[in-house]
mmCIF file of N, CA, C and O in Angstrom:
data_model
loop_
_atom_site.group_PDB
_atom_site.id
_atom_site.type_symbol
_atom_site.label_atom_id
_atom_site.label_comp_id
_atom_site.label_asym_id
_atom_site.label_seq_id
_atom_site.Cartn_x
_atom_site.Cartn_y
_atom_site.Cartn_z
ATOM 1 N N MET A 91 27.689 -14.461 -0.188
ATOM 2 C CA MET A 91 26.233 -14.484 -0.240
ATOM 3 C C MET A 91 25.698 -14.794 1.159
ATOM 4 O O MET A 91 26.172 -15.700 1.832
ATOM 5 N N PRO A 92 24.706 -14.045 1.626
ATOM 6 C CA PRO A 92 24.172 -14.280 2.959
ATOM 7 C C PRO A 92 23.405 -15.595 3.042
ATOM 8 O O PRO A 92 22.900 -16.109 2.042
ATOM 9 N N ARG A 93 23.320 -16.126 4.237
ATOM 10 C CA ARG A 93 22.582 -17.366 4.454
ATOM 11 C C ARG A 93 21.090 -17.113 4.290
ATOM 12 O O ARG A 93 20.598 -16.041 4.637
ATOM 13 N N PRO A 94 20.357 -18.116 3.786
ATOM 14 C CA PRO A 94 18.904 -17.929 3.656
ATOM 15 C C PRO A 94 18.234 -17.894 5.027
ATOM 16 O O PRO A 94 18.646 -18.594 5.952
ATOM 17 N N THR A 95 17.217 -17.084 5.132
ATOM 18 C CA THR A 95 16.476 -16.988 6.389
ATOM 19 C C THR A 95 15.471 -18.124 6.480
ATOM 20 O O THR A 95 15.226 -18.849 5.512
ATOM 21 N N ALA A 96 14.878 -18.265 7.648
ATOM 22 C CA ALA A 96 13.865 -19.307 7.852
ATOM 23 C C ALA A 96 12.657 -19.082 6.947
ATOM 24 O O ALA A 96 12.073 -20.037 6.419
ATOM 25 N N ALA A 97 12.299 -17.830 6.748
ATOM 26 C CA ALA A 97 11.165 -17.522 5.870
ATOM 27 C C ALA A 97 11.464 -17.928 4.435
ATOM 28 O O ALA A 97 10.604 -18.482 3.743
ATOM 29 N N GLN A 98 12.674 -17.653 3.977
ATOM 30 C CA GLN A 98 13.042 -18.029 2.617
ATOM 31 C C GLN A 98 13.012 -19.541 2.437
ATOM 32 O O GLN A 98 12.495 -20.046 1.439
ATOM 33 N N LEU A 99 13.565 -20.272 3.403
ATOM 34 C CA LEU A 99 13.552 -21.728 3.319
ATOM 35 C C LEU A 99 12.131 -22.278 3.339
ATOM 36 O O LEU A 99 11.792 -23.189 2.581
ATOM 37 N N SER A 100 11.299 -21.715 4.201
ATOM 38 C CA SER A 100 9.916 -22.191 4.320
ATOM 39 C C SER A 100 9.126 -21.936 3.043
ATOM 40 O O SER A 100 8.478 -22.843 2.514
ATOM 41 N N TYR A 101 9.157 -20.705 2.566
ATOM 42 C CA TYR A 101 8.400 -20.372 1.357
ATOM 43 C C TYR A 101 8.889 -21.170 0.150
ATOM 44 O O TYR A 101 8.107 -21.640 -0.668
ATOM 45 N N GLY A 102 10.206 -21.312 0.025
ATOM 46 C CA GLY A 102 10.751 -22.068 -1.095
ATOM 47 C C GLY A 102 10.353 -23.529 -1.040
ATOM 48 O O GLY A 102 9.955 -24.118 -2.053
ATOM 49 N N SER A 103 10.432 -24.134 0.142
ATOM 50 C CA SER A 103 10.081 -25.554 0.284
ATOM 51 C C SER A 103 8.599 -25.797 0.017
ATOM 52 O O SER A 103 8.228 -26.747 -0.681
ATOM 53 N N VAL A 104 7.761 -24.950 0.574
ATOM 54 C CA VAL A 104 6.320 -25.100 0.364
ATOM 55 C C VAL A 104 5.982 -24.933 -1.119
ATOM 56 O O VAL A 104 5.145 -25.660 -1.666
ATOM 57 N N THR A 105 6.639 -23.992 -1.763
ATOM 58 C CA THR A 105 6.395 -23.779 -3.189
ATOM 59 C C THR A 105 6.788 -25.007 -4.003
ATOM 60 O O THR A 105 6.055 -25.425 -4.910
ATOM 61 N N VAL A 106 7.938 -25.602 -3.672
ATOM 62 C CA VAL A 106 8.389 -26.793 -4.406
ATOM 63 C C VAL A 106 7.394 -27.932 -4.239
ATOM 64 O O VAL A 106 6.975 -28.568 -5.212
ATOM 65 N N VAL A 107 6.969 -28.194 -3.008
ATOM 66 C CA VAL A 107 6.068 -29.320 -2.745
ATOM 67 C C VAL A 107 4.724 -29.122 -3.442
ATOM 68 O O VAL A 107 4.240 -30.001 -4.171
ATOM 69 N N PHE A 108 4.110 -27.974 -3.220
ATOM 70 C CA PHE A 108 2.777 -27.753 -3.788
ATOM 71 C C PHE A 108 2.787 -27.625 -5.308
ATOM 72 O O PHE A 108 1.885 -28.109 -5.988
ATOM 73 N N SER A 109 3.794 -26.959 -5.846
ATOM 74 C CA SER A 109 3.834 -26.838 -7.303
ATOM 75 C C SER A 109 4.126 -28.191 -7.955
ATOM 76 O O SER A 109 3.577 -28.493 -9.026
ATOM 77 N N THR A 110 4.945 -29.038 -7.332
ATOM 78 C CA THR A 110 5.181 -30.383 -7.867
ATOM 79 C C THR A 110 3.889 -31.189 -7.877
ATOM 80 O O THR A 110 3.539 -31.813 -8.888
ATOM 81 N N LEU A 111 3.183 -31.187 -6.754
ATOM 82 C CA LEU A 111 1.916 -31.924 -6.692
ATOM 83 C C LEU A 111 0.908 -31.405 -7.714
ATOM 84 O O LEU A 111 0.257 -32.184 -8.407
ATOM 85 N N ALA A 112 0.795 -30.085 -7.807
ATOM 86 C CA ALA A 112 -0.180 -29.505 -8.735
ATOM 87 C C ALA A 112 0.162 -29.852 -10.180
ATOM 88 O O ALA A 112 -0.714 -30.252 -10.963
ATOM 89 N N MET A 113 1.433 -29.728 -10.544
ATOM 90 C CA MET A 113 1.817 -30.014 -11.926
ATOM 91 C C MET A 113 1.680 -31.506 -12.254
ATOM 92 O O MET A 113 1.281 -31.871 -13.355
ATOM 93 N N LEU A 114 2.010 -32.375 -11.289
ATOM 94 C CA LEU A 114 1.863 -33.817 -11.533
ATOM 95 C C LEU A 114 0.394 -34.203 -11.691
ATOM 96 O O LEU A 114 0.045 -35.017 -12.547
ATOM 97 N N LEU A 115 -0.454 -33.615 -10.847
ATOM 98 C CA LEU A 115 -1.875 -33.929 -10.944
ATOM 99 C C LEU A 115 -2.500 -33.360 -12.218
ATOM 100 O O LEU A 115 -3.360 -33.990 -12.834
ATOM 101 N N LEU A 116 -2.094 -32.167 -12.599
ATOM 102 C CA LEU A 116 -2.677 -31.547 -13.793
ATOM 103 C C LEU A 116 -2.166 -32.169 -15.089
ATOM 104 O O LEU A 116 -2.906 -32.272 -16.068
ATOM 105 N N SER A 117 -0.914 -32.568 -15.120
ATOM 106 C CA SER A 117 -0.360 -33.109 -16.362
ATOM 107 C C SER A 117 -0.641 -34.603 -16.528
ATOM 108 O O SER A 117 -0.611 -35.103 -17.652
ATOM 109 N N ARG A 118 -0.889 -35.294 -15.426
ATOM 110 C CA ARG A 118 -1.148 -36.739 -15.441
ATOM 111 C C ARG A 118 -0.050 -37.513 -16.175
ATOM 112 O O ARG A 118 -0.307 -38.478 -16.864
ATOM 113 N N THR A 119 1.172 -37.051 -16.011
ATOM 114 C CA THR A 119 2.289 -37.724 -16.673
ATOM 115 C C THR A 119 2.695 -38.963 -15.887
ATOM 116 O O THR A 119 2.582 -39.003 -14.657
ATOM 117 N N GLU A 120 3.159 -39.975 -16.605
ATOM 118 C CA GLU A 120 3.613 -41.206 -15.973
ATOM 119 C C GLU A 120 5.035 -41.557 -16.392
ATOM 120 O O GLU A 120 5.626 -42.489 -15.856
ATOM 121 N N SER A 121 5.598 -40.795 -17.308
ATOM 122 C CA SER A 121 6.955 -41.087 -17.775
ATOM 123 C C SER A 121 7.988 -40.484 -16.829
ATOM 124 O O SER A 121 7.746 -39.483 -16.146
ATOM 125 N N GLY A 122 9.135 -41.091 -16.785
ATOM 126 C CA GLY A 122 10.218 -40.603 -15.936
ATOM 127 C C GLY A 122 10.730 -39.249 -16.375
ATOM 128 O O GLY A 122 11.072 -38.395 -15.550
ATOM 129 N N ILE A 123 10.771 -39.020 -17.668
ATOM 130 C CA ILE A 123 11.250 -37.723 -18.183
ATOM 131 C C ILE A 123 10.272 -36.616 -17.815
ATOM 132 O O ILE A 123 10.686 -35.519 -17.405
ATOM 133 N N GLY A 124 8.974 -36.884 -17.920
ATOM 134 C CA GLY A 124 7.967 -35.878 -17.558
ATOM 135 C C GLY A 124 8.041 -35.522 -16.084
ATOM 136 O O GLY A 124 7.945 -34.340 -15.712
ATOM 137 N N ILE A 125 8.235 -36.533 -15.231
ATOM 138 C CA ILE A 125 8.348 -36.281 -13.787
ATOM 139 C C ILE A 125 9.616 -35.491 -13.488
ATOM 140 O O ILE A 125 9.610 -34.575 -12.659
ATOM 141 N N ALA A 126 10.710 -35.812 -14.182
ATOM 142 C CA ALA A 126 11.961 -35.077 -13.983
ATOM 143 C C ALA A 126 11.822 -33.621 -14.408
ATOM 144 O O ALA A 126 12.327 -32.711 -13.732
ATOM 145 N N VAL A 127 11.140 -33.377 -15.520
ATOM 146 C CA VAL A 127 10.931 -32.000 -15.991
ATOM 147 C C VAL A 127 10.074 -31.225 -14.987
ATOM 148 O O VAL A 127 10.362 -30.067 -14.654
ATOM 149 N N ILE A 128 9.024 -31.869 -14.506
ATOM 150 C CA ILE A 128 8.154 -31.204 -13.526
ATOM 151 C C ILE A 128 8.910 -30.924 -12.234
ATOM 152 O O ILE A 128 8.793 -29.840 -11.638
ATOM 153 N N GLY A 129 9.707 -31.888 -11.787
ATOM 154 C CA GLY A 129 10.510 -31.674 -10.569
ATOM 155 C C GLY A 129 11.500 -30.542 -10.727
ATOM 156 O O GLY A 129 11.681 -29.718 -9.823
ATOM 157 N N THR A 130 12.141 -30.480 -11.888
ATOM 158 C CA THR A 130 13.098 -29.400 -12.149
ATOM 159 C C THR A 130 12.389 -28.049 -12.206
ATOM 160 O O THR A 130 12.884 -27.050 -11.654
ATOM 161 N N ALA A 131 11.237 -28.006 -12.838
ATOM 162 C CA ALA A 131 10.478 -26.747 -12.906
ATOM 163 C C ALA A 131 10.022 -26.312 -11.519
ATOM 164 O O ALA A 131 10.068 -25.119 -11.175
ATOM 165 N N ALA A 132 9.619 -27.277 -10.682
ATOM 166 C CA ALA A 132 9.180 -26.941 -9.326
ATOM 167 C C ALA A 132 10.347 -26.417 -8.491
ATOM 168 O O ALA A 132 10.191 -25.471 -7.709
ATOM 169 N N LEU A 133 11.528 -27.036 -8.659
ATOM 170 C CA LEU A 133 12.705 -26.539 -7.935
ATOM 171 C C LEU A 133 13.074 -25.128 -8.378
ATOM 172 O O LEU A 133 13.420 -24.283 -7.545
ATOM 173 N N ALA A 134 12.993 -24.868 -9.663
ATOM 174 C CA ALA A 134 13.298 -23.521 -10.164
ATOM 175 C C ALA A 134 12.295 -22.502 -9.628
ATOM 176 O O ALA A 134 12.664 -21.394 -9.215
ATOM 177 N N LEU A 135 11.025 -22.890 -9.586
ATOM 178 C CA LEU A 135 10.005 -21.989 -9.055
ATOM 179 C C LEU A 135 10.213 -21.748 -7.557
ATOM 180 O O LEU A 135 10.090 -20.623 -7.067
ATOM 181 N N GLY A 136 10.550 -22.809 -6.822
ATOM 182 C CA GLY A 136 10.831 -22.658 -5.389
ATOM 183 C C GLY A 136 12.022 -21.768 -5.127
ATOM 184 O O GLY A 136 12.025 -20.954 -4.198
ATOM 185 N N LEU A 137 13.055 -21.891 -5.946
ATOM 186 C CA LEU A 137 14.233 -21.030 -5.808
ATOM 187 C C LEU A 137 13.876 -19.579 -6.093
ATOM 188 O O LEU A 137 14.301 -18.669 -5.375
ATOM 189 N N LEU A 138 13.065 -19.360 -7.120
ATOM 190 C CA LEU A 138 12.630 -18.000 -7.448
ATOM 191 C C LEU A 138 11.840 -17.379 -6.300
ATOM 192 O O LEU A 138 12.059 -16.218 -5.928
ATOM 193 N N VAL A 139 10.943 -18.159 -5.714
ATOM 194 C CA VAL A 139 10.151 -17.649 -4.593
ATOM 195 C C VAL A 139 11.051 -17.353 -3.394
ATOM 196 O O VAL A 139 10.920 -16.316 -2.740
ATOM 197 N N ALA A 140 11.993 -18.257 -3.102
ATOM 198 C CA ALA A 140 12.878 -18.058 -1.953
ATOM 199 C C ALA A 140 13.754 -16.824 -2.113
ATOM 200 O O ALA A 140 14.020 -16.111 -1.146
ATOM 201 N N VAL A 141 14.179 -16.555 -3.325
ATOM 202 C CA VAL A 141 15.056 -15.403 -3.560
ATOM 203 C C VAL A 141 14.277 -14.092 -3.485
ATOM 204 O O VAL A 141 14.811 -13.068 -3.059
ATOM 205 N N THR A 142 13.011 -14.112 -3.865
ATOM 206 C CA THR A 142 12.241 -12.869 -3.888
ATOM 207 C C THR A 142 11.567 -12.532 -2.568
ATOM 208 O O THR A 142 10.975 -11.464 -2.453
ATOM 209 N N VAL A 143 11.667 -13.407 -1.554
ATOM 210 C CA VAL A 143 11.111 -13.078 -0.236
ATOM 211 C C VAL A 143 11.926 -11.924 0.320
ATOM 212 O O VAL A 143 13.162 -11.980 0.338
ATOM 213 N N PRO A 144 11.272 -10.846 0.775
ATOM 214 C CA PRO A 144 12.035 -9.698 1.288
ATOM 215 C C PRO A 144 12.831 -10.068 2.530
ATOM 216 O O PRO A 144 12.350 -10.777 3.408
ATOM 217 N N LEU A 145 14.058 -9.594 2.579
ATOM 218 C CA LEU A 145 14.919 -9.844 3.727
ATOM 219 C C LEU A 145 14.605 -8.861 4.841
ATOM 220 O O LEU A 145 14.228 -7.718 4.585
ATOM 221 N N PRO A 146 14.771 -9.270 6.095
ATOM 222 C CA PRO A 146 14.550 -8.323 7.189
ATOM 223 C C PRO A 146 15.630 -7.247 7.173
ATOM 224 O O PRO A 146 16.768 -7.494 6.761
ATOM 225 N N ALA A 147 15.249 -6.065 7.601
ATOM 226 C CA ALA A 147 16.204 -4.958 7.633
ATOM 227 C C ALA A 147 17.260 -5.229 8.696
ATOM 228 O O ALA A 147 16.947 -5.596 9.821
ATOM 229 N N ARG A 148 18.506 -5.040 8.328
ATOM 230 C CA ARG A 148 19.586 -5.265 9.281
ATOM 231 C C ARG A 148 19.846 -3.984 10.047
ATOM 232 O O ARG A 148 19.905 -2.907 9.486
ATOM 233 N N ARG A 149 20.018 -4.166 11.333
ATOM 234 C CA ARG A 149 20.316 -3.007 12.174
ATOM 235 C C ARG A 149 21.816 -2.913 12.362
ATOM 236 O O ARG A 149 22.466 -3.865 12.756
ATOM 237 N N THR A 150 22.331 -1.753 12.109
ATOM 238 C CA THR A 150 23.748 -1.544 12.346
ATOM 239 C C THR A 150 23.946 -1.040 13.764
ATOM 240 O O THR A 150 23.010 -0.592 14.423
ATOM 241 N N ALA A 151 25.142 -1.119 14.239
ATOM 242 C CA ALA A 151 25.435 -0.668 15.595
ATOM 243 C C ALA A 151 25.189 0.837 15.723
ATOM 244 O O ALA A 151 24.678 1.307 16.737
ATOM 245 N N LYS A 152 25.519 1.589 14.678
ATOM 246 C CA LYS A 152 25.318 3.036 14.722
ATOM 247 C C LYS A 152 23.836 3.374 14.793
ATOM 248 O O LYS A 152 23.427 4.255 15.547
ATOM 249 N N ALA A 153 22.999 2.675 14.011
ATOM 250 C CA ALA A 153 21.560 2.935 14.038
ATOM 251 C C ALA A 153 20.974 2.580 15.393
ATOM 252 O O ALA A 153 20.096 3.283 15.896
ATOM 253 N N ALA A 154 21.452 1.507 16.008
ATOM 254 C CA ALA A 154 20.959 1.121 17.328
ATOM 255 C C ALA A 154 21.334 2.174 18.371
ATOM 256 O O ALA A 154 20.521 2.515 19.233
ATOM 257 N N ARG A 155 22.558 2.698 18.286
ATOM 258 C CA ARG A 155 22.963 3.748 19.235
ATOM 259 C C ARG A 155 22.138 5.016 19.028
ATOM 260 O O ARG A 155 21.755 5.685 19.984
ATOM 261 N N THR A 156 21.848 5.352 17.777
ATOM 262 C CA THR A 156 21.048 6.544 17.486
ATOM 263 C C THR A 156 19.644 6.386 18.044
ATOM 264 O O THR A 156 19.109 7.305 18.658
ATOM 265 N N ARG A 157 19.029 5.205 17.839
ATOM 266 C CA ARG A 157 17.696 4.974 18.385
ATOM 267 C C ARG A 157 17.691 5.062 19.899
ATOM 268 O O ARG A 157 16.767 5.589 20.499
ATOM 269 N N ALA A 158 18.738 4.520 20.534
ATOM 270 C CA ALA A 158 18.813 4.556 21.996
ATOM 271 C C ALA A 158 18.956 5.998 22.478
ATOM 272 O O ALA A 158 18.320 6.400 23.456
ATOM 273 N N ALA A 159 19.768 6.791 21.786
ATOM 274 C CA ALA A 159 19.954 8.186 22.189
ATOM 275 C C ALA A 159 18.664 8.978 22.023
ATOM 276 O O ALA A 159 18.325 9.806 22.865
ATOM 277 N N VAL A 160 17.931 8.731 20.949
ATOM 278 C CA VAL A 160 16.677 9.445 20.722
ATOM 279 C C VAL A 160 15.660 9.081 21.795
ATOM 280 O O VAL A 160 14.960 9.940 22.316
ATOM 281 N N SER A 161 15.578 7.806 22.153
ATOM 282 C CA SER A 161 14.601 7.411 23.165
ATOM 283 C C SER A 161 14.963 7.992 24.527
ATOM 284 O O SER A 161 14.083 8.397 25.281
ATOM 285 N N VAL A 162 16.245 8.069 24.854
ATOM 286 C CA VAL A 162 16.656 8.687 26.121
ATOM 287 C C VAL A 162 16.331 10.167 26.092
ATOM 288 O O VAL A 162 15.835 10.731 27.068
ATOM 289 N N HIS A 163 16.576 10.828 24.963
ATOM 290 C CA HIS A 163 16.294 12.261 24.838
ATOM 291 C C HIS A 163 14.803 12.529 24.978
ATOM 292 O O HIS A 163 14.400 13.481 25.638
ATOM 293 N N ARG A 164 13.977 11.681 24.393
ATOM 294 C CA ARG A 164 12.531 11.871 24.493
ATOM 295 C C ARG A 164 12.043 11.702 25.919
ATOM 296 O O ARG A 164 11.079 12.306 26.326
ATOM 297 N N ASP A 165 12.707 10.837 26.670
ATOM 298 C CA ASP A 165 12.294 10.616 28.048
ATOM 299 C C ASP A 165 12.707 11.761 28.968
ATOM 300 O O ASP A 165 12.007 12.090 29.911
ATOM 301 N N THR A 166 13.859 12.379 28.716
ATOM 302 C CA THR A 166 14.362 13.398 29.628
ATOM 303 C C THR A 166 13.867 14.801 29.302
ATOM 304 O O THR A 166 13.690 15.610 30.186
ATOM 305 N N VAL A 167 13.644 15.125 28.048
ATOM 306 C CA VAL A 167 13.257 16.487 27.667
ATOM 307 C C VAL A 167 11.897 16.888 28.230
ATOM 308 O O VAL A 167 11.766 17.982 28.765
ATOM 309 N N PRO A 168 10.843 16.064 28.162
ATOM 310 C CA PRO A 168 9.563 16.511 28.715
ATOM 311 C C PRO A 168 9.639 16.811 30.210
ATOM 312 O O PRO A 168 9.062 17.782 30.676
ATOM 313 N N ALA A 169 10.372 16.000 30.956
ATOM 314 C CA ALA A 169 10.471 16.239 32.394
ATOM 315 C C ALA A 169 11.185 17.560 32.680
ATOM 316 O O ALA A 169 10.782 18.330 33.548
ATOM 317 N N ALA A 170 12.252 17.851 31.937
ATOM 318 C CA ALA A 170 12.982 19.098 32.139
ATOM 319 C C ALA A 170 12.124 20.300 31.751
ATOM 320 O O ALA A 170 12.122 21.325 32.427
ATOM 321 N N ALA A 171 11.380 20.184 30.678
ATOM 322 C CA ALA A 171 10.540 21.297 30.231
ATOM 323 C C ALA A 171 9.401 21.551 31.209
ATOM 324 O O ALA A 171 9.068 22.697 31.502
ATOM 325 N N GLU A 172 8.806 20.496 31.736
ATOM 326 C CA GLU A 172 7.709 20.666 32.689
ATOM 327 C C GLU A 172 8.202 21.284 33.988
ATOM 328 O O GLU A 172 7.508 22.091 34.611
ATOM 329 N N SER A 173 9.417 20.925 34.412
ATOM 330 C CA SER A 173 9.933 21.493 35.654
ATOM 331 C C SER A 173 10.215 22.979 35.505
ATOM 332 O O SER A 173 10.176 23.725 36.477
ATOM 333 N N GLU A 174 10.497 23.424 34.293
ATOM 334 C CA GLU A 174 10.753 24.845 34.064
ATOM 335 C C GLU A 174 9.492 25.592 33.645
ATOM 336 O O GLU A 174 9.533 26.783 33.386
ATOM 337 N N GLY A 175 8.365 24.896 33.534
ATOM 338 C CA GLY A 175 7.117 25.540 33.170
ATOM 339 C C GLY A 175 6.978 25.824 31.692
ATOM 340 O O GLY A 175 6.160 26.630 31.286
ATOM 341 N N ARG A 176 7.811 25.188 30.868
ATOM 342 C CA ARG A 176 7.727 25.401 29.431
ATOM 343 C C ARG A 176 6.892 24.303 28.800
ATOM 344 O O ARG A 176 6.693 23.255 29.368
ATOM 345 N N THR A 177 6.440 24.565 27.588
ATOM 346 C CA THR A 177 5.703 23.569 26.820
ATOM 347 C C THR A 177 6.568 23.073 25.678
ATOM 348 O O THR A 177 7.417 23.797 25.179
ATOM 349 N N LEU A 178 6.356 21.825 25.273
ATOM 350 C CA LEU A 178 7.123 21.263 24.172
ATOM 351 C C LEU A 178 6.411 21.411 22.842
ATOM 352 O O LEU A 178 6.970 21.115 21.808
ATOM 353 N N ASP A 179 5.172 21.868 22.859
ATOM 354 C CA ASP A 179 4.431 22.031 21.619
ATOM 355 C C ASP A 179 5.027 23.206 20.855
ATOM 356 O O ASP A 179 5.080 24.322 21.358
ATOM 357 N N PRO A 180 5.508 22.990 19.624
ATOM 358 C CA PRO A 180 6.170 24.088 18.914
ATOM 359 C C PRO A 180 5.253 25.263 18.623
ATOM 360 O O PRO A 180 5.675 26.405 18.630
ATOM 361 N N VAL A 181 3.984 25.011 18.406
ATOM 362 C CA VAL A 181 3.056 26.114 18.132
ATOM 363 C C VAL A 181 2.838 26.920 19.403
ATOM 364 O O VAL A 181 2.883 28.154 19.394
ATOM 365 N N GLN A 182 2.592 26.234 20.509
ATOM 366 C CA GLN A 182 2.361 26.931 21.770
ATOM 367 C C GLN A 182 3.596 27.712 22.212
ATOM 368 O O GLN A 182 3.473 28.779 22.804
ATOM 369 N N SER A 183 4.779 27.185 21.931
ATOM 370 C CA SER A 183 5.987 27.886 22.364
ATOM 371 C C SER A 183 6.244 29.139 21.523
ATOM 372 O O SER A 183 6.937 30.039 21.959
ATOM 373 N N ARG A 184 5.679 29.232 20.331
ATOM 374 C CA ARG A 184 5.890 30.410 19.482
ATOM 375 C C ARG A 184 4.852 31.506 19.712
ATOM 376 O O ARG A 184 5.038 32.632 19.292
ATOM 377 N N ILE A 185 3.759 31.209 20.364
ATOM 378 C CA ILE A 185 2.684 32.196 20.519
ATOM 379 C C ILE A 185 3.153 33.441 21.282
ATOM 380 O O ILE A 185 2.911 34.558 20.828
ATOM 381 N N PRO A 186 3.822 33.322 22.427
ATOM 382 C CA PRO A 186 4.270 34.555 23.105
ATOM 383 C C PRO A 186 5.214 35.383 22.240
ATOM 384 O O PRO A 186 5.116 36.611 22.213
ATOM 385 N N ALA A 187 6.107 34.739 21.522
ATOM 386 C CA ALA A 187 7.036 35.487 20.667
ATOM 387 C C ALA A 187 6.281 36.172 19.530
ATOM 388 O O ALA A 187 6.590 37.308 19.164
ATOM 389 N N ALA A 188 5.287 35.509 18.991
ATOM 390 C CA ALA A 188 4.509 36.106 17.907
ATOM 391 C C ALA A 188 3.703 37.301 18.410
ATOM 392 O O ALA A 188 3.599 38.322 17.722
ATOM 393 N N ARG A 189 3.143 37.167 19.593
ATOM 394 C CA ARG A 189 2.392 38.296 20.161
ATOM 395 C C ARG A 189 3.304 39.489 20.398
ATOM 396 O O ARG A 189 2.950 40.640 20.110
ATOM 397 N N ALA A 190 4.481 39.224 20.945
ATOM 398 C CA ALA A 190 5.419 40.313 21.208
ATOM 399 C C ALA A 190 5.839 40.986 19.902
ATOM 400 O O ALA A 190 5.925 42.214 19.831
ATOM 401 N N ALA A 191 6.070 40.191 18.868
ATOM 402 C CA ALA A 191 6.469 40.754 17.581
ATOM 403 C C ALA A 191 5.340 41.588 16.974
ATOM 404 O O ALA A 191 5.572 42.674 16.435
ATOM 405 N N SER A 192 4.104 41.114 17.090
ATOM 406 C CA SER A 192 2.992 41.877 16.521
ATOM 407 C C SER A 192 2.770 43.171 17.303
ATOM 408 O O SER A 192 2.399 44.188 16.726
ATOM 409 N N GLU A 193 2.998 43.151 18.602
ATOM 410 C CA GLU A 193 2.862 44.388 19.381
ATOM 411 C C GLU A 193 3.928 45.393 18.988
ATOM 412 O O GLU A 193 3.655 46.585 18.893
ATOM 413 N N ARG A 194 5.148 44.908 18.728
ATOM 414 C CA ARG A 194 6.211 45.821 18.315
ATOM 415 C C ARG A 194 5.904 46.431 16.957
ATOM 416 O O ARG A 194 6.128 47.606 16.716
ATOM 417 N N VAL A 195 5.352 45.606 16.039
ATOM 418 C CA VAL A 195 4.981 46.117 14.717
ATOM 419 C C VAL A 195 3.874 47.156 14.864
ATOM 420 O O VAL A 195 3.897 48.195 14.217
ATOM 421 N N GLY A 196 2.905 46.862 15.742
ATOM 422 C CA GLY A 196 1.806 47.813 15.952
ATOM 423 C C GLY A 196 2.304 49.120 16.529
ATOM 424 O O GLY A 196 1.874 50.201 16.134
ATOM 425 N N GLU A 197 3.245 49.062 17.482
ATOM 426 C CA GLU A 197 3.805 50.261 18.052
ATOM 427 C C GLU A 197 4.588 51.041 17.009
ATOM 428 O O GLU A 197 4.539 52.265 16.958
ATOM 429 N N HIS A 198 5.301 50.316 16.171
ATOM 430 C CA HIS A 198 6.108 50.974 15.140
ATOM 431 C C HIS A 198 5.230 51.685 14.132
ATOM 432 O O HIS A 198 5.513 52.812 13.715
ATOM 433 N N SER A 199 4.101 51.100 13.768
ATOM 434 C CA SER A 199 3.222 51.734 12.783
ATOM 435 C C SER A 199 2.497 52.940 13.389
ATOM 436 O O SER A 199 2.150 53.867 12.683
ATOM 437 N N LEU A 200 2.253 52.942 14.699
ATOM 438 C CA LEU A 200 1.608 54.083 15.336
ATOM 439 C C LEU A 200 2.542 55.272 15.440
ATOM 440 O O LEU A 200 2.102 56.427 15.409
ATOM 441 N N ARG A 201 3.838 55.055 15.541
ATOM 442 C CA ARG A 201 4.783 56.138 15.676
ATOM 443 C C ARG A 201 4.962 56.894 14.358
ATOM 444 O O ARG A 201 5.250 58.073 14.354
ATOM 445 N N HIS A 202 4.788 56.229 13.252
ATOM 446 C CA HIS A 202 5.041 56.895 11.953
ATOM 447 C C HIS A 202 3.809 57.406 11.332
ATOM 448 O O HIS A 202 2.797 57.407 11.301
#
């Protein structure tokens, strides 16, 4: 079982303290058994809150390498494309090819 995070410990502890105070004040119990029941209920509620706090996403070594490779690729590709006079916009890069294809279709329809 993984160790609890600081957030889990904090939320669980705060829940135990505040729920104990609230239940003691609302129930106005003075017996030892009533206080023990309230304390046990507060601990159970604090444990429930601590367990349901979402855990941070763990990064694996492979995911970190993939992110690093993508960021390097993003940095180098625009510079290479600009030096060659190309655009990285996929729509803009398809316009010349689309025009050429439509001209060929137009020429083909005129011949027949």
